[in-house]
Coordinates of C-alpha atoms in Angstrom, one line a residue:
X1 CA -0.7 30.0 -40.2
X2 CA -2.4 30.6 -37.2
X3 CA -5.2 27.9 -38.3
X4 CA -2.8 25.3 -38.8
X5 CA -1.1 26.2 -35.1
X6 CA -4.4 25.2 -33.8
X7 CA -4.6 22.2 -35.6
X8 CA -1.7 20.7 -34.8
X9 CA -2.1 21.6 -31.0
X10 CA -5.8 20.2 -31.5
X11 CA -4.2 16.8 -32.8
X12 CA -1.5 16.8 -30.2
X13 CA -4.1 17.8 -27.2
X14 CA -6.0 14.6 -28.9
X15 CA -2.7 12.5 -28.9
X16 CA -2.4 12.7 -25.4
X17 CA -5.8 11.8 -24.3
X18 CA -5.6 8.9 -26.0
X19 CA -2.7 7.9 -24.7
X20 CA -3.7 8.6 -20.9
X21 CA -4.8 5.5 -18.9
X22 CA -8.1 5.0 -18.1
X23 CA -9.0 2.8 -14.3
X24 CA -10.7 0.1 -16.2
X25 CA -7.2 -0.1 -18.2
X26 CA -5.2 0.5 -15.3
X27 CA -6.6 -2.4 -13.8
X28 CA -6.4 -4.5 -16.6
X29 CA -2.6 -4.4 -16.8
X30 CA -2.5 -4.8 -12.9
X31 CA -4.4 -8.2 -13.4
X32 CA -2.1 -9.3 -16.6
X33 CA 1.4 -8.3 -15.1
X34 CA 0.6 -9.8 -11.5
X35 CA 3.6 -12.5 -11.2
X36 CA 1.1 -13.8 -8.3
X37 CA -0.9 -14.9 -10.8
X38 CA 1.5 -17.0 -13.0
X39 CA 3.1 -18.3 -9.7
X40 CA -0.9 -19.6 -9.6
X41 CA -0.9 -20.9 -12.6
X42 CA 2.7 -22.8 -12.4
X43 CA 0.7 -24.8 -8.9
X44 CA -2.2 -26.0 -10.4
X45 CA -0.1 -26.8 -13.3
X46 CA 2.4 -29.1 -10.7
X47 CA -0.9 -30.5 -9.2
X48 CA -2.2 -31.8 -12.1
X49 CA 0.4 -33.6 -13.5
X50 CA 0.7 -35.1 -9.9
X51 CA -2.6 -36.2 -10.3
X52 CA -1.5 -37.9 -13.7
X53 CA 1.2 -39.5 -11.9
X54 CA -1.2 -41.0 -9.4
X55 CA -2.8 -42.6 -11.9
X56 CA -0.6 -45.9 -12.5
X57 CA 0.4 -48.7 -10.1
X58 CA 3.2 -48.6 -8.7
X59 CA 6.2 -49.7 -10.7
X60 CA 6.9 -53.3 -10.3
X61 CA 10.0 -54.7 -8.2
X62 CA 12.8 -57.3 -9.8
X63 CA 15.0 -59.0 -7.8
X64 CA 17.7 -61.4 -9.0
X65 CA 19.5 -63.7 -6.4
X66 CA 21.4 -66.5 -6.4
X67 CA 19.9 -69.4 -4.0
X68 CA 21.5 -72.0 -2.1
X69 CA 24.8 -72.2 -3.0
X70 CA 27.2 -73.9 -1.0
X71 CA 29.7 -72.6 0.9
X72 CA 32.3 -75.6 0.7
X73 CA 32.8 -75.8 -3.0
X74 CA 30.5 -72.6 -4.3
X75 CA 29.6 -75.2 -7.3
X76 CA 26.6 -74.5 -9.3
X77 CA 25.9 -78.1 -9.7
X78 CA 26.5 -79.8 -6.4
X79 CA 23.5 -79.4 -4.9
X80 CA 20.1 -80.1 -6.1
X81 CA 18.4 -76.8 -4.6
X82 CA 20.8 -74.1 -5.7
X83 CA 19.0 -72.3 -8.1
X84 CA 19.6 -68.4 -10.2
X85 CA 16.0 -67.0 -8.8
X86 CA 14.4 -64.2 -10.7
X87 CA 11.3 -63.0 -8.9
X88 CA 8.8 -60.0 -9.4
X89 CA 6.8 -58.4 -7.6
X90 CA 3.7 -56.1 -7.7
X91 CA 2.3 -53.7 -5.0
X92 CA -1.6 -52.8 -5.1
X93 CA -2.6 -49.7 -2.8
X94 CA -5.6 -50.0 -0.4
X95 CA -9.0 -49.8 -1.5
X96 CA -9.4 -47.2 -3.9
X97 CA -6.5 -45.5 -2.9
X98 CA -5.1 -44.2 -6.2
X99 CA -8.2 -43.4 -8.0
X100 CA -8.7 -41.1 -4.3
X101 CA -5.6 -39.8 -4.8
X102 CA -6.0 -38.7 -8.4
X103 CA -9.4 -36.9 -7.9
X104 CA -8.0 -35.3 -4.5
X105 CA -4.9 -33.3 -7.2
X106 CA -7.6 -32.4 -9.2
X107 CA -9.5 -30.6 -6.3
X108 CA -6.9 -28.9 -5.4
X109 CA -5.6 -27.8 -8.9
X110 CA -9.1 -26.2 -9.2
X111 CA -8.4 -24.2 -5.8
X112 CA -5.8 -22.4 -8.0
X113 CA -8.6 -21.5 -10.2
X114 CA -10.7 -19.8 -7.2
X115 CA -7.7 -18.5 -5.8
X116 CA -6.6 -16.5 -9.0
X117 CA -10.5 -14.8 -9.4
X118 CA -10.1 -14.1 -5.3
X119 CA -6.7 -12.6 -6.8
X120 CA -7.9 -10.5 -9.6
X121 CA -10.7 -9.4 -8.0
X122 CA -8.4 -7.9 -4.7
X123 CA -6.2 -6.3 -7.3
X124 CA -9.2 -4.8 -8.8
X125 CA -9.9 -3.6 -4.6
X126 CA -6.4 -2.3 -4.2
X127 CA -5.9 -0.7 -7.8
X128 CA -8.9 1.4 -7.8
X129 CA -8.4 2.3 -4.1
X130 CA -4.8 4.0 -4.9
X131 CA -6.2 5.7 -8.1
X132 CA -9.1 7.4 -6.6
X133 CA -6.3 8.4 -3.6
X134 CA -4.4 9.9 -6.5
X135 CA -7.2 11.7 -7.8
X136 CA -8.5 13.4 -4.7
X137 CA -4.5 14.7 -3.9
X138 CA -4.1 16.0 -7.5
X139 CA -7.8 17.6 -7.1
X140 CA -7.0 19.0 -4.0
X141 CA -3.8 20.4 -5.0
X142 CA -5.0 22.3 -8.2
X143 CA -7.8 23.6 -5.9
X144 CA -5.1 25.0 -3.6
X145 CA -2.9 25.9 -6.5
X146 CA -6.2 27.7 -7.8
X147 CA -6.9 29.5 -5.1
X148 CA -3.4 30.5 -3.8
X149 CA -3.3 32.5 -6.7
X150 CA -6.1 34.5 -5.3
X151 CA -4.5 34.9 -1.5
X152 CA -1.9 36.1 -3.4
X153 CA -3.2 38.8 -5.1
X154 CA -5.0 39.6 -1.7
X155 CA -2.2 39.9 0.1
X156 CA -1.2 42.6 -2.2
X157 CA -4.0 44.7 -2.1
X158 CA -3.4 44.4 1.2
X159 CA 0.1 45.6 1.4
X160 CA -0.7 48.4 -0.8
X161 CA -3.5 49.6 1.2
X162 CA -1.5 49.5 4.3
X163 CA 1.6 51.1 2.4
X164 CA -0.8 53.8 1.8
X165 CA -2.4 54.0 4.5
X166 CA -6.0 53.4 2.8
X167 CA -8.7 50.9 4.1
X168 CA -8.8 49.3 7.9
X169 CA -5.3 47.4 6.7
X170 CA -3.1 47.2 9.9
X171 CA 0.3 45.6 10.4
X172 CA -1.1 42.5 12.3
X173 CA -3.4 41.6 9.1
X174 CA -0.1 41.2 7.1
X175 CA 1.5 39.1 9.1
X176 CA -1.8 36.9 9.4
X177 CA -1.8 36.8 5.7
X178 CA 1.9 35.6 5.5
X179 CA 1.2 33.6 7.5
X180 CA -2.0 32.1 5.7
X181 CA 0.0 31.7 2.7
X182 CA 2.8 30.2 3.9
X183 CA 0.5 27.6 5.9
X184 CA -1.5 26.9 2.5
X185 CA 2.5 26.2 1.0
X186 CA 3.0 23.7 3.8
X187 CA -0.4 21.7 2.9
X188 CA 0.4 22.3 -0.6
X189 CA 3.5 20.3 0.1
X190 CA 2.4 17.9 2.5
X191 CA -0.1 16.9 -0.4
X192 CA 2.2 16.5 -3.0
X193 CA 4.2 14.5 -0.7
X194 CA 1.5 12.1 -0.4
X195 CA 0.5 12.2 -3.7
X196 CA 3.9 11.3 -4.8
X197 CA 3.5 8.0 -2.5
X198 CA -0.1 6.8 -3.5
X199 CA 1.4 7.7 -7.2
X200 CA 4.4 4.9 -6.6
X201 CA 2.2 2.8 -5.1
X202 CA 0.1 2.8 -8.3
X203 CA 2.8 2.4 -10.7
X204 CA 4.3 -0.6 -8.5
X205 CA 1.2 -2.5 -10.4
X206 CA 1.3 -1.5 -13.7
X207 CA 4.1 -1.7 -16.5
X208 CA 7.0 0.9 -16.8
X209 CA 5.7 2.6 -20.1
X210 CA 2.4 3.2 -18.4
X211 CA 2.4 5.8 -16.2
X212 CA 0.0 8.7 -17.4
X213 CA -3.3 8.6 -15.8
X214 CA -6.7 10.0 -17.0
X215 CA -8.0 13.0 -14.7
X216 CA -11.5 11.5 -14.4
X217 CA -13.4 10.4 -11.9
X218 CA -14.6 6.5 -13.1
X219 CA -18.4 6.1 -13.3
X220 CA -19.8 3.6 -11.1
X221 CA -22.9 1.4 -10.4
X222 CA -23.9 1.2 -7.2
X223 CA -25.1 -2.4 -6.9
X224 CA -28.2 -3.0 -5.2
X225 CA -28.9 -3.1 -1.6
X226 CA -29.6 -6.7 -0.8
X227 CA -32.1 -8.1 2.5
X228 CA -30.2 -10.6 4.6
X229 CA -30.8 -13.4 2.9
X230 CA -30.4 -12.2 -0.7
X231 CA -26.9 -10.5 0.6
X232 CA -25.9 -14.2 1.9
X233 CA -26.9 -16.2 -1.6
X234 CA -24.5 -12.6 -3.4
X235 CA -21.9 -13.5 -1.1
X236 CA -21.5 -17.2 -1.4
X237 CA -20.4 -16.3 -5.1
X238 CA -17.2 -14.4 -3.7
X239 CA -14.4 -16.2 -5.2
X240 CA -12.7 -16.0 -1.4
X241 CA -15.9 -17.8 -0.5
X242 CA -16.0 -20.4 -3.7
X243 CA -12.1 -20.8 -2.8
X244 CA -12.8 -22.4 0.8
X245 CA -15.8 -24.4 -0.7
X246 CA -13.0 -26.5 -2.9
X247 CA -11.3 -26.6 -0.1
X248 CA -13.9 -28.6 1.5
X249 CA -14.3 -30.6 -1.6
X250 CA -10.4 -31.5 -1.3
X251 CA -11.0 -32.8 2.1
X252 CA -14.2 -34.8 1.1
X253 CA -11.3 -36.6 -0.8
X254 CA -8.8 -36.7 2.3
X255 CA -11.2 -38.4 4.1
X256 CA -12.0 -40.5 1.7
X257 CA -8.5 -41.9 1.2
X258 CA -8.1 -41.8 5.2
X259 CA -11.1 -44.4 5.3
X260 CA -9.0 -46.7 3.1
X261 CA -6.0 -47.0 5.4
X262 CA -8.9 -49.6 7.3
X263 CA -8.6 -52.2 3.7
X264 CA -5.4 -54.5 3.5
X265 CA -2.4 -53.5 1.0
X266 CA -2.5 -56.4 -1.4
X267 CA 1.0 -57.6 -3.4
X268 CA 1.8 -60.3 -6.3
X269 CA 5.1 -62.3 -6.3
X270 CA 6.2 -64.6 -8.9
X271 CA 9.6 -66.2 -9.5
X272 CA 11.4 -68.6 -11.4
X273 CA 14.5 -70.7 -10.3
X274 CA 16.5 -72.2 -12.6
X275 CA 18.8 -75.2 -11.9
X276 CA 22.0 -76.8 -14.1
X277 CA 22.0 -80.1 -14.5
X278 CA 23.9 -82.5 -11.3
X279 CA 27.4 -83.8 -11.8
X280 CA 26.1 -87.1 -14.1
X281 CA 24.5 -84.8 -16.3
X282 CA 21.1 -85.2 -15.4
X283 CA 18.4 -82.4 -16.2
X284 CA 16.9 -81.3 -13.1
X285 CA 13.3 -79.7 -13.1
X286 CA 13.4 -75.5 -12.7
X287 CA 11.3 -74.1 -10.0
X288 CA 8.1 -71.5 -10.3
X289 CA 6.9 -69.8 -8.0
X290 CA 4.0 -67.4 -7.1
X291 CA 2.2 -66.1 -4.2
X292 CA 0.4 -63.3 -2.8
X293 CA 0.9 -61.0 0.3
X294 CA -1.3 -58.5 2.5
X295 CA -1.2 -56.9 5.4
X296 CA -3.6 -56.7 8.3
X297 CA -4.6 -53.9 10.0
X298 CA -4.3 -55.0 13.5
X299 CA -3.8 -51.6 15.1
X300 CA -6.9 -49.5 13.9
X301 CA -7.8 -47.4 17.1
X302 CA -3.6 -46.7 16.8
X303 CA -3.4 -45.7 13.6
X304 CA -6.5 -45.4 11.1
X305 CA -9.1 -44.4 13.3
X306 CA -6.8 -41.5 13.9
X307 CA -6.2 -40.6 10.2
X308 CA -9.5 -40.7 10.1
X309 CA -10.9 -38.3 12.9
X310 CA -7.9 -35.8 11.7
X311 CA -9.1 -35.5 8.0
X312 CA -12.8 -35.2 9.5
X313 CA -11.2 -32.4 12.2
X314 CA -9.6 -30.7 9.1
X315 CA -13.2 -30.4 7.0
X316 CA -15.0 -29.0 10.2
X317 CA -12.0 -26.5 10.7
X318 CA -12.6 -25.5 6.9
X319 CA -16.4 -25.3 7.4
X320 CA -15.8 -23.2 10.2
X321 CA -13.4 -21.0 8.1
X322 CA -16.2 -20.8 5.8
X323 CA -18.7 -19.4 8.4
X324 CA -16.6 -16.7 9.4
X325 CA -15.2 -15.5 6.1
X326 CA -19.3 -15.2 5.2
X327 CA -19.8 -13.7 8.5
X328 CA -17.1 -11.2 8.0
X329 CA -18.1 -10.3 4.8
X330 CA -21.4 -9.7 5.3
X331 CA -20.2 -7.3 8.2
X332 CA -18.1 -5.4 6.1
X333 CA -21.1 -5.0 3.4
X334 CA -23.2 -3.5 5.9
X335 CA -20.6 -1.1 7.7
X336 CA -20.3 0.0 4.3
X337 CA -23.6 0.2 2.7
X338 CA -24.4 2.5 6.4
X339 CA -21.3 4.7 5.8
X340 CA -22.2 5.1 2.1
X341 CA -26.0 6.4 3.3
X342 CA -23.8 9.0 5.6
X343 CA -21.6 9.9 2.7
X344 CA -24.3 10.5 0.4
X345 CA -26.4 12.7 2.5
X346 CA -23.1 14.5 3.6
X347 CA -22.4 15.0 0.0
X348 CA -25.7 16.7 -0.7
X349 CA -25.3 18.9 2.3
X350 CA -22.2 19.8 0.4
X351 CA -23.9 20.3 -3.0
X352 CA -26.9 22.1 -1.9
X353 CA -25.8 24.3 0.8
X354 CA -22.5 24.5 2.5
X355 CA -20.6 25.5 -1.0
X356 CA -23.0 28.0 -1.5
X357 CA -23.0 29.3 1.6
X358 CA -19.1 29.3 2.1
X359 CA -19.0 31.3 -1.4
X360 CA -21.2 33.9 -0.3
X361 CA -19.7 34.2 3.1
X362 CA -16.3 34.9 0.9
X363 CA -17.9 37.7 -1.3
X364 CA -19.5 38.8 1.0
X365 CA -16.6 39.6 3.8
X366 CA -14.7 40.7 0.6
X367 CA -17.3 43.5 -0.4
X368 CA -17.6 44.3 2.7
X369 CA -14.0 45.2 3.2
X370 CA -13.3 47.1 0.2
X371 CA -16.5 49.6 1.4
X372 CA -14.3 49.6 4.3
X373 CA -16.7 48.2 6.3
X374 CA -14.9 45.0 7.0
X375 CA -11.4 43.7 7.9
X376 CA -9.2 42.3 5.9
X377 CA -8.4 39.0 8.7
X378 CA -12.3 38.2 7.7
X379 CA -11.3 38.5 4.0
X380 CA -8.7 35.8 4.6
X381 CA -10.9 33.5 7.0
X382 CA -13.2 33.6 4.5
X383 CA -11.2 32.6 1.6
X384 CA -9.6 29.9 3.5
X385 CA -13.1 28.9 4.7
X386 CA -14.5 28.1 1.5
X387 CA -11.2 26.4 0.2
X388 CA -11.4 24.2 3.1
X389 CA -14.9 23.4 2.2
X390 CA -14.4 22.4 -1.7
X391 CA -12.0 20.1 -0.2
X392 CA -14.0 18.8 2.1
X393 CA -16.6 17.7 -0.3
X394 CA -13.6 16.7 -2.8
X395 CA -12.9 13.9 0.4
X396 CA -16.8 13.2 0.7
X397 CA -17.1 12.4 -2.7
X398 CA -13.6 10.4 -3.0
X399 CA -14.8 8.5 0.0
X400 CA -18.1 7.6 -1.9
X401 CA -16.5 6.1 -4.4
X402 CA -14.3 4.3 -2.7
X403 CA -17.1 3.1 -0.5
X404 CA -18.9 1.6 -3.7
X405 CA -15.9 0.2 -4.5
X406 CA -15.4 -1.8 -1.6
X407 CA -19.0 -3.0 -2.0
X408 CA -18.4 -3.7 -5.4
X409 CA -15.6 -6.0 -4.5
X410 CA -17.7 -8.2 -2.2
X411 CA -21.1 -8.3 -4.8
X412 CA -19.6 -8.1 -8.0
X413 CA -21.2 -11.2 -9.6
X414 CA -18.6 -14.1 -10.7
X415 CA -18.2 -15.9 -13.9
X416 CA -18.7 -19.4 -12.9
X417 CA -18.5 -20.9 -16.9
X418 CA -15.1 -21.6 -18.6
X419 CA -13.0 -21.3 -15.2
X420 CA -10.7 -23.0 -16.6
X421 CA -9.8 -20.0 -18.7
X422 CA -8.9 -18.0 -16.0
X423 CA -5.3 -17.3 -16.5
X424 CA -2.9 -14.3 -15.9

């Protein structure tokens, strides 16, 4: 019986892991159940099919009047010139306006593209942020948890001893110890608190049914560290970066279409009049007509030098966009490649010395006072000591991570083939 207990608690332990969500999951379903990213889709969607709809002329004009009738009689016939006219007209943009116009939609469609990788990969940021937040407050509090068991137990020896007058116990070390404990049930507190927070925060990104999380720290690959110029060619790949680069392309297009406001707007017009015959009956001749129109430009410093400089302004402003989103990046990248360094020699400090050291400080004040050669206020300092240690290098190492994270973001390499595939 007791074999097949263990079983089915082995295949229900089993059941649960399985079902817990690792990060690279987590961020999965934050990336597929992002409504930002379908709203991205729906606009380069509309921009397309307004770059269709460039395509074509535009639609031709019919008009249908009635010409030169007179106003004594209103008889069709009386007059040789009155004529039912029906005329057409077509319109032909400037230049290479439309063709402009077309390839300018599709530029800015593929900003959409850019714009959902610059999405994902923020989400990616923000996602594994709040779950190694998580991590370090549900760490911290089974540490606490862990070792409040242990102040616990002290306190009673402690009260026993005093009740019985053994030891160096005296009534001020109980209260200290109270009070000890009932400071660690305050933190305790104050961290669920905040874990409960970064927790909702967490699940605001993923799906309802998805809400237990693996315990595990995620393994990461620190990516290299790059020289100056080797960090610049990494960060021109940043889909924030590639983003403001179609920009540019979008404007090349602008001004393109601003240079042909300088060529005439060209129209067709044909019509045909037709005429009854005069009061004898005789046929008389119906009238065609055709002709064509343009305007002329007589106001250029007005009016299309001006479109011109602004499109031209707008590509520098871009350019200039471009140079400080790079420049900012690249600061951010260094601040935290140099508080990585710190972290990671902080983090060994932790690992090869300061957790030893606050362990053996405990045990040691511990021995000391049950051989009644120590107090029992060093006992508690102690303890508290080295708790406040294991959480301090639980922070160090959470902040690691994070910081590779973070670097991560900016150097992770982008998938430049099939963008067109990139969808929510």
């Amino acid at each position: 019986m007791k074999r097949w207990t263990l079983v089915i608690v082995s295949v229900l332990s089993l059941s649960v892991q399985a079902q817990e969500l690792s990060l690279e999951k987590a961020v999965e379903l934050a990336i597929k159940n992002d409504p930002w990213s379908q709203a991205s889709l729906h606009r380069e969607q509309s921009l397309q099919s307004q770059s269709i709809a460039a395509q074509p002329l535009p639609d031709p004009r019919v008009s249908i009047s009635m010409g030169n009738l007179p106003t004594d009689t209103f008889d069709t016939n009386q007059e040789p010139m009155t004529q039912l006219k029906v005329g057409v007209s077509q319109r032909f943009p400037r230049g290479n306006t439309r063709e402009l116009t077309e390839q300018r939609f599709l530029e800015q469609s593929r900003e959409q593209i850019y714009a959902r990788l610059a999405r994902h990969n923020k989400v990616r940021w923000q996602v594994t942020h709040l779950w190694l937040s998580m991590l370090k407050y549900q760490k911290t509090i089974a540490l606490i948890h862990r070792d409040r068991a242990l102040f616990v137990q002290l306190v009673d020896i402690a009260q026993n001893n005093y009740a019985s007058a053994l030891g160096n116990t005296q009534q001020q070390d109980i209260v200290s110890a109270d009070l000890a404990l009932a400071r660690l049930d305050e933190r305790l507190a104050k961290l669920k608190q905040q874990h409960s927070v970064v927790k909702a925060e967490l699940e605001g990104w993923l799906p309802l049914k998805e809400r237990t999380f693996s315990k595990a720290f995620p393994n990461f690959n620190l990516n290299t560290v790059y020289e100056s110029n080797a960090l610049t060619e990494r960060l021109v790949q940043h889909p924030e970066v590639l983003m403001l680069d179609q920009k540019i392309a979008t404007s090349d297009q602008s001004i393109a279409i601003a240079e042909q406001s300088y060529k005439p707007e060209w129209g067709l017009e044909a019509s045909y009049g037709y005429r009854e015959d005069d009061a004898r009956g005789m046929d008389r001749a119906d009238f065609f007509s055709v002709g064509v129109s343009f305007d002329v430009p007589l106001s250029k410093p007005m009016r299309q030098d001006q479109f011109v400089k602004s499109a031209l302004s707008e590509r520098e402003a871009l350019r200039t966009d471009r140079l400080l989103l790079l420049r900012d990046m690249r600061s951010q990248v260094q601040t935290e490649y140099a508080r990585l360094e710190g972290l990671n020699r902080r983090y060994d400090m932790y690992q090869t010395r300061l957790l030893k050291q606050a362990h053996e400080q405990a045990e040691a004040t511990l021995n000391a006072y049950t051989s009644d050669n120590g107090s029992f206020s060093a006992v508690m300092r102690a303890r508290i000591e080295e708790l406040n240690t294991r959480i301090d290098a639980l922070d160090v190492h959470v902040e690691r991570l994070q910081a590779v994270a973070k670097i991560q973001y900016f150097l992770s390499p982008v998938v430049v083939e099939n963008l067109q595939e990139v969808k929510p």
